[in-house]
Amino acid sequence: MEFFILSIEHEKQKILIFARDENRNKCIIEYFQPFYVYVIPKGEYFEEVKRKIEELNINKEVSVERKKWIGREYRVLKVTISLDDYETLKSLCDRLKEEGKIIGKKEADITITKKFSLDNNVYPMRWYEMEVEFKGKMGNANLYKLKRVIREVEKPYEIKAISIDIEILAGGRKMPDPSRDPIDIIGIFDGKDYYILYWGAEGNGGIKVRNEYELLKKFDEIVKKIDPDVIVGYNSHNFDLNYIYERSKVLNFNFSFGWDGKGIVLSKKKEEDRRFKIFGIQHVDLFVFISNILAGQLKSEVLSLDNVAKEILGIGKEEVTLETFRDAVDLKEYSKVISYNKRDVEITYMLYKHFEQLLIELSKITGQTLYETSLSTYGVLVESYLIKRSREFNEIIPNRPKEEEARERLRKSYIGALVLEPEPGLYKNIAVFDFRSLYPSIIMAYNISPDTIRCEHEDCKKEQITIETSDGKVPIWFCKKEKGFIPTILNQIFEERVKIKKKLKELDKNSEEYRIMDARQYALKILLNSTYGYLGFAVSRWYCLDCAAAVTAYGRTFIKKVIDLLRDKGYKVIYGDTDSVFVLLRSKEDIKILDEINNILPKPLELELENFYISGIFVERRGEVKGAKKKYALLSEDGSIKLRGFEAVRRDWSEIAKVVQENVLRLALEGNRTGIIEYLRKIINDIRSKKLSLNMFIIREQLRKKLEKYEVEAPHVVAAKKYKQRGYKITEGFIVEYVVCKGSGKVSERIKIPEECTNNEYDPEYYIEKQVLQPIDGILKVLGITKEQIISGHKDILSFFK
DNA sequence: AACTGTGGCATTTTGT
DNA sequence: ACAAAATGCCACAGTT
């Protein structure tokens, strides 16, 4: 029979595969998974260790295998025991380790479900033909016993997904608290029909029920009726599912959706960061996935559903204020809130559909469930992938570091990328060249891997590079005779991606195949680009700080080499960062020097033209003559502007500061000096005469730790305390908003949170001085515009306002 | 990891 | 002699 696997769970050593057959019937396939660990004895103690394990008074099977441990081959003992007897084996191994007789005990921390996948080459989100034996029913699922996996089958599976979103109207007045405030609305959307359940008021467009208990009951029924594979929410781990879970406890209601008939299960109990799982159904929290994997590519500063939907789907923002909620409660009329909820479930569903293929491809590649992928960070993705591939290389999977070891690793650091110091000024005709995927290329080109580092071959030692870590400077080399685990894998990913990209060019952009292939190449790109970071990541199993340090060291030599080549040819290089160089051309024709440079560079490194710019501006660091790094603006031929590092792209500056800086930068790049002077005169006037809305003056900062942990009375900390006083729940990650108002003393003593500000209350002087003139100071300096020119007749623009 | 920049705070320097 | 201004350092947020 053929099955599409959704997830693989276990009860002790009993594997439960949650799958669907060709008719979408729920199927649970059972299998008994042996538990085993690998013990690596030190050569001379091999027989002793083997004997001691064999003498243990437990059921066991000990076999001798040849396995690789970080590239080196060993005779190892594969010890298969019952999971219940693990402690006995562990204490023996701990003792042997202390006596120095074994290198270690490995793969004990690989979950039993993972072991099942590795041993049988069976992973979620794929179809398999299996030989099974029907055993009867388990709930409403067919129960089978797995006899044998015949083969993987390539065919599509159409995922049935629903999105959910809840409303707690008490939140219109205070933070919703599940011990007190009921759920008023639960919305569900399956891509076709909306089920907006509500109670306690009138309303159009929803399904009215008698009370909250009935609401949960109806929700349960609908989910069972739709029988989805995926339930999607936006911030649903920390809000929607958490809330539904808590309310069901308060009301003593037991859900029966989920294949085990238990509904929502709390799988990680860390306060403030709980994780909810549903057996057989993949719970996908898009907010978590977007924050972990996609945030870097998005322009949105705050990853609210509205912002993200606007950027990704181009759906406009709907203004819903707290007033809407308050009115709904006061008038007992929910129509507006119902349509708001309807829109939210729809957007959530559409966003999910937009990312579904990427989630699927990432899951397939890494061997994880959709649920696991949606919670993964880059490190988890890379590691899952390496684990999945390890068997092909006969590599034993290294242990995850213990807390102490991880802390130790965190203390170590190494020299990173090279950043050139730019000379402040306004430049014309700038070409930006960069290396395409520099770090992955270096790993491949130099065979950088934990298993190739410091090999014993004298030949390999000849090509060394010096790395500098917190332990000091040391020369380092990588094996040239045998390809390492990580470079081999990277190479394969790289080649696979090239192949897909080639294929994409032939496909119709609107075809299903294009969509799948494009998601696949993007998933591969994510893995390719995350591997360097993974090597230096403290909790990695294949951690290798010296490898990471070698990657950056090679990176620095390459970028230096390019700069030297360009300078030798008489070009002026004005800036460079990690993998890019900014060079002044005499004309656009000069771009052809790229070919000459690429002829000299070793393969597969390749310098490319990132773009050509008409003009660009670099400024000084505040209070210094040195040019500021990672801070510049470029004007391209199509009129678009690229801003890096400037206050205009930062979240912790007011809108007025950002708008003014961006406008001034544009005028500067266009060479319009008089425009700047006129614009500034006008804007200063507007600020003073309070023509602008308060929104322009709100400063936002995030709390990066718990409020109590702050040592200083910084403005955002003071503001956060004000929020707290007003009954807001202040958590880590809370975005604090404040406005600087008139008054005396420190800034922190005269801030107000927006809801305290009446009558467009803000301090014009503060904003003109600190938010408008400060950020453009460097730009004006480059252009040689003095403050007197802005306010003619006055020596100093600041004294004008005093 | 590298880098920029703000505000708070304690101390030193400077102006009157 | 005193206060204001400058300075240096730290904590912190954020971008690349």
Short mmCIF file of C-alpha atoms in Angstrom, two decimals, chain A residues 88-450:
data_model
loop_
_atom_site.label_atom_id
_atom_site.label_comp_id
_atom_site.label_asym_id
_atom_site.label_seq_id
_atom_site.Cartn_x
_atom_site.Cartn_y
_atom_site.Cartn_z
CA THR A 88 22.53 0.88 33.31
CA LEU A 89 24.54 1.18 30.11
CA LYS A 90 25.02 4.88 30.65
CA SER A 91 26.59 4.53 34.08
CA LEU A 92 29.02 1.94 32.77
CA CYS A 93 29.95 4.20 29.86
CA ASP A 94 30.40 7.19 32.17
CA ARG A 95 32.81 5.14 34.23
CA LEU A 96 34.73 3.92 31.17
CA LYS A 97 34.94 7.48 29.92
CA GLU A 98 36.39 8.64 33.22
CA GLU A 99 38.94 5.84 33.10
CA GLY A 100 39.88 7.02 29.61
CA LYS A 101 38.97 3.73 27.98
CA ILE A 102 36.40 4.98 25.52
CA ILE A 103 36.23 8.04 23.29
CA GLY A 104 32.55 8.19 24.04
CA LYS A 105 29.05 6.90 23.72
CA LYS A 106 27.24 8.31 20.72
CA GLU A 107 23.75 8.74 19.30
CA ALA A 108 22.03 8.18 22.62
CA ASP A 109 20.55 11.64 22.15
CA ILE A 110 19.08 10.85 18.74
CA THR A 111 15.36 10.36 19.30
CA ILE A 112 13.81 7.02 18.64
CA THR A 113 11.72 8.45 15.78
CA LYS A 114 14.84 9.90 14.16
CA LYS A 115 16.56 6.55 14.51
CA PHE A 116 13.60 4.94 12.79
CA SER A 117 13.91 7.40 9.91
CA LEU A 118 17.66 6.89 9.61
CA ASP A 119 17.49 3.10 9.77
CA ASN A 120 14.67 2.76 7.27
CA ASN A 121 15.25 5.82 5.15
CA VAL A 122 11.68 6.93 5.75
CA TYR A 123 10.91 10.59 6.32
CA PRO A 124 7.83 12.78 6.67
CA MET A 125 6.20 14.65 3.79
CA ARG A 126 6.90 11.85 1.31
CA TRP A 127 4.99 8.92 -0.19
CA TYR A 128 6.15 5.36 0.45
CA GLU A 129 5.03 1.99 -0.72
CA MET A 130 4.96 -0.26 2.33
CA GLU A 131 4.08 -3.77 3.12
CA VAL A 132 1.65 -3.65 6.02
CA GLU A 133 -0.74 -5.80 7.95
CA PHE A 134 -4.17 -4.45 8.86
CA LYS A 135 -4.76 -4.61 12.58
CA GLY A 136 -8.12 -2.90 13.01
CA LYS A 137 -9.22 0.57 13.99
CA MET A 138 -7.65 3.07 16.34
CA GLY A 139 -10.19 5.83 16.85
CA ASN A 140 -11.28 6.59 13.33
CA ALA A 141 -7.92 5.74 11.83
CA ASN A 142 -6.90 2.45 10.26
CA LEU A 143 -4.24 0.72 12.27
CA TYR A 144 -1.52 -1.20 10.46
CA LYS A 145 1.61 -3.01 11.38
CA LEU A 146 4.65 -2.20 9.25
CA LYS A 147 6.21 -5.26 7.68
CA ARG A 148 8.66 -3.60 5.38
CA VAL A 149 9.26 -0.41 3.45
CA ILE A 150 9.35 -1.22 -0.24
CA ARG A 151 10.29 2.08 -1.84
CA GLU A 152 9.68 5.77 -1.97
CA VAL A 153 7.08 6.91 -4.48
CA GLU A 154 7.32 10.26 -6.25
CA LYS A 155 3.89 11.78 -6.44
CA PRO A 156 2.13 14.88 -5.25
CA TYR A 157 0.03 15.13 -2.15
CA GLU A 158 -2.49 17.89 -1.77
CA ILE A 159 -2.33 19.24 1.75
CA LYS A 160 -5.60 20.26 3.32
CA ALA A 161 -5.01 23.25 5.53
CA ILE A 162 -7.14 25.47 7.70
CA SER A 163 -6.24 28.76 9.30
CA ILE A 164 -7.51 29.88 12.67
CA ASP A 165 -7.69 33.16 14.54
CA ILE A 166 -9.40 34.04 17.79
CA GLU A 167 -10.65 37.31 19.28
CA ILE A 168 -10.82 38.18 22.95
CA LEU A 169 -12.73 41.40 23.19
CA ALA A 170 -11.81 42.07 26.78
CA GLY A 171 -8.48 42.83 25.20
CA GLY A 172 -10.03 46.06 24.01
CA ARG A 173 -9.60 47.33 27.54
CA LYS A 174 -6.78 45.24 28.94
CA MET A 175 -4.42 42.47 28.03
CA PRO A 176 -6.40 39.28 27.58
CA ASP A 177 -5.92 36.88 30.45
CA PRO A 178 -7.06 33.31 29.86
CA SER A 179 -7.88 32.74 33.51
CA ARG A 180 -10.44 35.54 33.33
CA ASP A 181 -11.42 36.64 29.82
CA PRO A 182 -13.43 34.31 27.58
CA ILE A 183 -12.83 33.71 23.88
CA ASP A 184 -15.51 35.65 22.01
CA ILE A 185 -14.78 34.60 18.47
CA ILE A 186 -12.99 31.72 16.79
CA GLY A 187 -12.52 31.99 13.06
CA ILE A 188 -11.66 29.14 10.72
CA PHE A 189 -10.98 29.27 6.99
CA ASP A 190 -10.32 26.26 4.79
CA GLY A 191 -9.57 28.10 1.57
CA LYS A 192 -13.20 28.00 0.53
CA ASP A 193 -15.55 28.38 3.46
CA TYR A 194 -15.40 30.61 6.50
CA TYR A 195 -16.60 29.45 9.89
CA ILE A 196 -16.62 32.45 12.18
CA LEU A 197 -18.01 31.27 15.49
CA TYR A 198 -19.16 33.78 18.10
CA TRP A 199 -21.39 34.13 21.11
CA GLY A 200 -22.76 36.74 23.50
CA ALA A 201 -23.84 39.36 20.96
CA GLU A 202 -25.49 40.00 17.61
CA GLY A 203 -23.61 40.00 14.35
CA ASN A 204 -23.64 39.29 10.65
CA GLY A 205 -21.52 36.86 8.74
CA GLY A 206 -20.79 34.40 11.52
CA ILE A 207 -22.20 31.33 13.20
CA LYS A 208 -23.76 32.17 16.54
CA VAL A 209 -23.53 29.75 19.44
CA ARG A 210 -24.96 29.92 22.99
CA ASN A 211 -21.86 30.28 25.11
CA GLU A 212 -18.12 29.83 25.21
CA TYR A 213 -18.38 26.13 25.99
CA GLU A 214 -20.50 25.67 22.86
CA LEU A 215 -17.95 27.74 20.97
CA LEU A 216 -15.18 25.28 21.81
CA LYS A 217 -17.47 22.35 21.09
CA LYS A 218 -18.41 23.72 17.69
CA PHE A 219 -14.75 24.44 16.94
CA ASP A 220 -13.92 20.86 17.81
CA GLU A 221 -16.68 19.55 15.56
CA ILE A 222 -15.70 21.71 12.59
CA VAL A 223 -12.05 20.75 12.79
CA LYS A 224 -13.04 17.08 12.91
CA LYS A 225 -15.41 17.53 9.99
CA ILE A 226 -12.85 19.28 7.80
CA ASP A 227 -10.19 16.79 8.89
CA PRO A 228 -7.22 18.99 7.95
CA ASP A 229 -3.56 18.01 7.65
CA VAL A 230 -2.40 21.42 8.76
CA ILE A 231 -3.69 24.05 11.18
CA VAL A 232 -2.12 27.45 10.61
CA GLY A 233 -2.07 30.42 12.92
CA TYR A 234 -0.15 33.63 13.22
CA ASN A 235 1.60 33.73 16.59
CA SER A 236 -0.52 30.75 17.52
CA HIS A 237 2.01 29.07 19.84
CA ASN A 238 2.11 32.04 22.11
CA PHE A 239 -1.42 33.20 21.63
CA ASP A 240 -4.29 31.44 19.83
CA LEU A 241 -3.57 27.80 20.65
CA ASN A 242 -2.28 28.69 24.08
CA TYR A 243 -5.46 30.59 24.79
CA ILE A 244 -7.76 27.90 23.44
CA TYR A 245 -5.81 25.34 25.47
CA GLU A 246 -6.09 27.38 28.68
CA ARG A 247 -9.79 28.14 28.21
CA SER A 248 -10.62 24.49 27.60
CA LYS A 249 -9.05 23.78 30.99
CA VAL A 250 -11.02 26.55 32.69
CA LEU A 251 -14.28 25.35 31.14
CA ASN A 252 -13.43 21.71 31.65
CA PHE A 253 -13.95 20.95 27.98
CA ASN A 254 -12.07 18.11 26.35
CA PHE A 255 -11.23 18.41 22.68
CA SER A 256 -11.37 15.34 20.55
CA PHE A 257 -9.81 16.55 17.31
CA GLY A 258 -6.29 15.31 16.70
CA TRP A 259 -5.72 11.70 15.79
CA ASP A 260 -5.23 10.65 19.37
CA GLY A 261 -8.51 12.34 20.28
CA LYS A 262 -6.76 14.72 22.65
CA GLY A 263 -6.81 17.99 20.73
CA ILE A 264 -4.04 20.40 21.59
CA VAL A 265 -1.07 19.04 23.51
CA LEU A 266 1.46 21.19 25.32
CA SER A 267 4.79 19.84 24.15
CA LYS A 268 7.22 22.37 25.56
CA LYS A 269 6.44 23.94 28.86
CA LYS A 270 8.95 26.77 29.04
CA GLU A 271 7.16 29.77 30.46
CA GLU A 272 6.65 32.53 27.87
CA ASP A 273 7.72 30.16 25.13
CA ARG A 274 5.33 27.24 25.05
CA ARG A 275 4.88 24.92 22.10
CA PHE A 276 1.62 23.30 21.11
CA LYS A 277 1.28 20.21 19.06
CA ILE A 278 -1.64 18.22 17.68
CA PHE A 279 -1.16 14.54 16.92
CA GLY A 280 -1.52 13.79 13.23
CA ILE A 281 -2.19 17.42 12.41
CA GLN A 282 0.68 19.75 11.66
CA HIS A 283 0.41 22.95 13.65
CA VAL A 284 2.18 25.69 11.73
CA ASP A 285 2.78 29.04 13.38
CA LEU A 286 3.64 31.31 10.48
CA PHE A 287 4.90 34.04 12.74
CA VAL A 288 7.58 31.76 14.17
CA PHE A 289 8.59 30.52 10.73
CA ILE A 290 8.75 34.00 9.27
CA SER A 291 10.73 35.36 12.24
CA ASN A 292 13.18 32.48 12.17
CA ILE A 293 13.78 31.99 8.48
CA LEU A 294 12.40 34.83 6.41
CA ALA A 295 12.66 37.98 8.52
CA GLY A 296 16.01 38.86 7.01
CA GLN A 297 14.61 39.05 3.49
CA LEU A 298 11.62 41.16 4.50
CA LYS A 299 11.51 44.91 4.70
CA SER A 300 8.89 44.92 7.45
CA GLU A 301 10.40 46.00 10.75
CA VAL A 302 7.60 44.65 12.87
CA LEU A 303 6.42 41.28 11.70
CA SER A 304 2.74 41.86 12.35
CA LEU A 305 0.29 39.93 10.21
CA ASP A 306 -0.79 43.13 8.50
CA ASN A 307 2.73 44.29 7.69
CA VAL A 308 3.86 40.93 6.38
CA ALA A 309 0.69 40.41 4.34
CA LYS A 310 1.13 43.83 2.83
CA GLU A 311 4.70 43.14 1.81
CA ILE A 312 4.22 39.57 0.61
CA LEU A 313 0.71 39.56 -0.79
CA GLY A 314 0.26 43.27 -1.44
CA ILE A 315 -2.88 43.35 0.65
CA GLY A 316 -3.59 46.76 2.12
CA LYS A 317 -3.78 47.35 5.81
CA GLU A 318 -7.17 47.47 7.50
CA GLU A 319 -7.37 50.03 10.24
CA VAL A 320 -8.86 48.39 13.27
CA THR A 321 -8.54 50.37 16.45
CA LEU A 322 -9.20 49.42 20.01
CA GLU A 323 -12.34 51.55 19.62
CA THR A 324 -13.80 48.98 17.23
CA PHE A 325 -13.41 46.36 19.91
CA ARG A 326 -14.78 48.59 22.67
CA ASP A 327 -17.80 49.54 20.59
CA ALA A 328 -18.47 45.90 19.78
CA VAL A 329 -18.54 45.07 23.47
CA ASP A 330 -20.56 48.12 24.51
CA LEU A 331 -23.17 47.74 21.74
CA LYS A 332 -23.15 43.94 21.81
CA GLU A 333 -22.80 44.06 18.04
CA TYR A 334 -19.98 41.97 16.57
CA SER A 335 -20.44 42.44 12.82
CA LYS A 336 -17.32 44.58 12.45
CA VAL A 337 -15.20 42.29 14.57
CA ILE A 338 -16.50 39.27 12.68
CA SER A 339 -15.44 40.75 9.36
CA TYR A 340 -12.09 41.70 10.85
CA ASN A 341 -11.61 38.13 12.04
CA LYS A 342 -12.70 36.80 8.67
CA ARG A 343 -10.09 38.91 6.97
CA ASP A 344 -7.38 37.77 9.35
CA VAL A 345 -8.04 34.06 8.86
CA GLU A 346 -8.11 34.65 5.13
CA ILE A 347 -4.78 36.49 5.13
CA THR A 348 -3.23 33.86 7.38
CA TYR A 349 -4.40 31.17 4.99
CA MET A 350 -3.08 33.02 1.95
CA LEU A 351 0.26 33.66 3.59
CA TYR A 352 0.49 30.00 4.46
CA LYS A 353 -0.27 29.04 0.87
CA HIS A 354 2.44 31.42 -0.24
CA PHE A 355 5.04 29.71 1.91
CA GLU A 356 3.61 26.20 1.83
CA GLN A 357 5.87 24.89 -0.89
CA LEU A 358 8.96 26.26 0.83
CA LEU A 359 7.87 24.63 4.10
CA ILE A 360 7.31 21.35 2.27
CA GLU A 361 10.65 21.45 0.46
CA LEU A 362 12.54 22.35 3.61
CA SER A 363 10.79 19.48 5.41
CA LYS A 364 11.55 16.99 2.66
CA ILE A 365 15.20 18.02 2.41
CA THR A 366 15.83 18.03 6.14
CA GLY A 367 13.67 15.01 6.94
CA GLN A 368 11.53 16.90 9.41
CA THR A 369 7.77 17.20 9.81
CA LEU A 370 6.09 20.39 8.70
CA TYR A 371 5.56 21.15 12.39
CA GLU A 372 9.27 20.83 13.14
CA THR A 373 10.28 22.85 10.10
CA SER A 374 7.91 25.65 11.03
CA LEU A 375 9.71 25.92 14.37
CA SER A 376 13.25 25.52 13.04
CA THR A 377 16.00 28.07 13.07
CA TYR A 378 18.78 28.00 10.45
CA GLY A 379 20.95 25.92 12.76
CA VAL A 380 18.24 23.31 13.25
CA LEU A 381 17.66 23.04 9.50
CA VAL A 382 21.34 22.53 8.75
CA GLU A 383 21.74 20.04 11.56
CA SER A 384 18.68 18.00 10.60
CA TYR A 385 20.01 17.85 7.08
CA LEU A 386 23.47 16.72 8.18
CA ILE A 387 21.95 14.08 10.45
CA LYS A 388 19.84 12.82 7.58
CA ARG A 389 22.87 12.52 5.30
CA SER A 390 25.27 11.14 7.92
CA ARG A 391 24.42 7.47 7.28
CA GLU A 392 25.47 7.70 3.64
CA PHE A 393 28.92 8.72 4.81
CA ASN A 394 28.98 6.09 7.54
CA GLU A 395 29.49 8.92 10.02
CA ILE A 396 28.40 8.59 13.62
CA ILE A 397 26.37 11.62 14.64
CA PRO A 398 28.24 13.72 17.21
CA ASN A 399 26.49 14.41 20.51
CA ARG A 400 24.78 17.68 21.18
CA PRO A 401 27.02 19.63 23.59
CA LYS A 402 25.98 19.70 27.23
CA GLU A 403 25.14 23.08 28.67
CA GLU A 404 28.55 23.58 30.21
CA GLU A 405 30.31 22.72 26.95
CA ALA A 406 28.04 25.10 25.04
CA ARG A 407 28.81 27.90 27.49
CA GLU A 408 32.51 27.21 27.07
CA ARG A 409 32.13 27.43 23.30
CA LEU A 410 30.26 30.71 23.60
CA ARG A 411 33.21 32.29 25.32
CA LYS A 412 35.43 31.74 22.31
CA SER A 413 35.45 34.14 19.41
CA TYR A 414 37.35 34.70 16.19
CA ILE A 415 38.17 37.41 13.70
CA GLY A 416 35.38 37.89 11.18
CA ALA A 417 35.14 39.75 7.93
CA LEU A 418 37.15 42.61 6.54
CA VAL A 419 35.43 45.98 6.36
CA LEU A 420 37.24 48.83 4.62
CA GLU A 421 37.12 52.31 6.05
CA PRO A 422 35.55 54.55 3.41
CA GLU A 423 36.66 58.08 2.75
CA PRO A 424 33.68 60.33 3.38
CA GLY A 425 32.37 62.09 0.29
CA LEU A 426 29.97 62.17 -2.62
CA TYR A 427 31.07 59.94 -5.48
CA LYS A 428 29.96 59.34 -9.06
CA ASN A 429 30.03 56.24 -11.30
CA ILE A 430 30.35 53.52 -8.72
CA ALA A 431 30.40 49.83 -9.57
CA VAL A 432 29.75 47.36 -6.80
CA PHE A 433 31.33 43.96 -7.36
CA ASP A 434 30.67 41.03 -5.11
CA PHE A 435 31.40 37.36 -4.70
CA ARG A 436 28.50 35.05 -5.27
CA SER A 437 28.11 32.93 -2.10
CA LEU A 438 31.66 33.59 -0.92
CA TYR A 439 31.63 31.51 2.27
CA PRO A 440 30.09 28.35 0.84
CA SER A 441 32.53 28.59 -2.08
CA ILE A 442 35.45 28.85 0.31
CA ILE A 443 34.28 25.83 2.31
CA MET A 444 34.09 23.84 -0.92
CA ALA A 445 37.29 25.17 -2.45
CA TYR A 446 39.43 24.58 0.63
CA ASN A 447 37.66 21.47 1.92
CA ILE A 448 36.88 23.10 5.27
CA SER A 449 35.28 20.60 7.61
CA PRO A 450 35.65 19.24 11.18
#
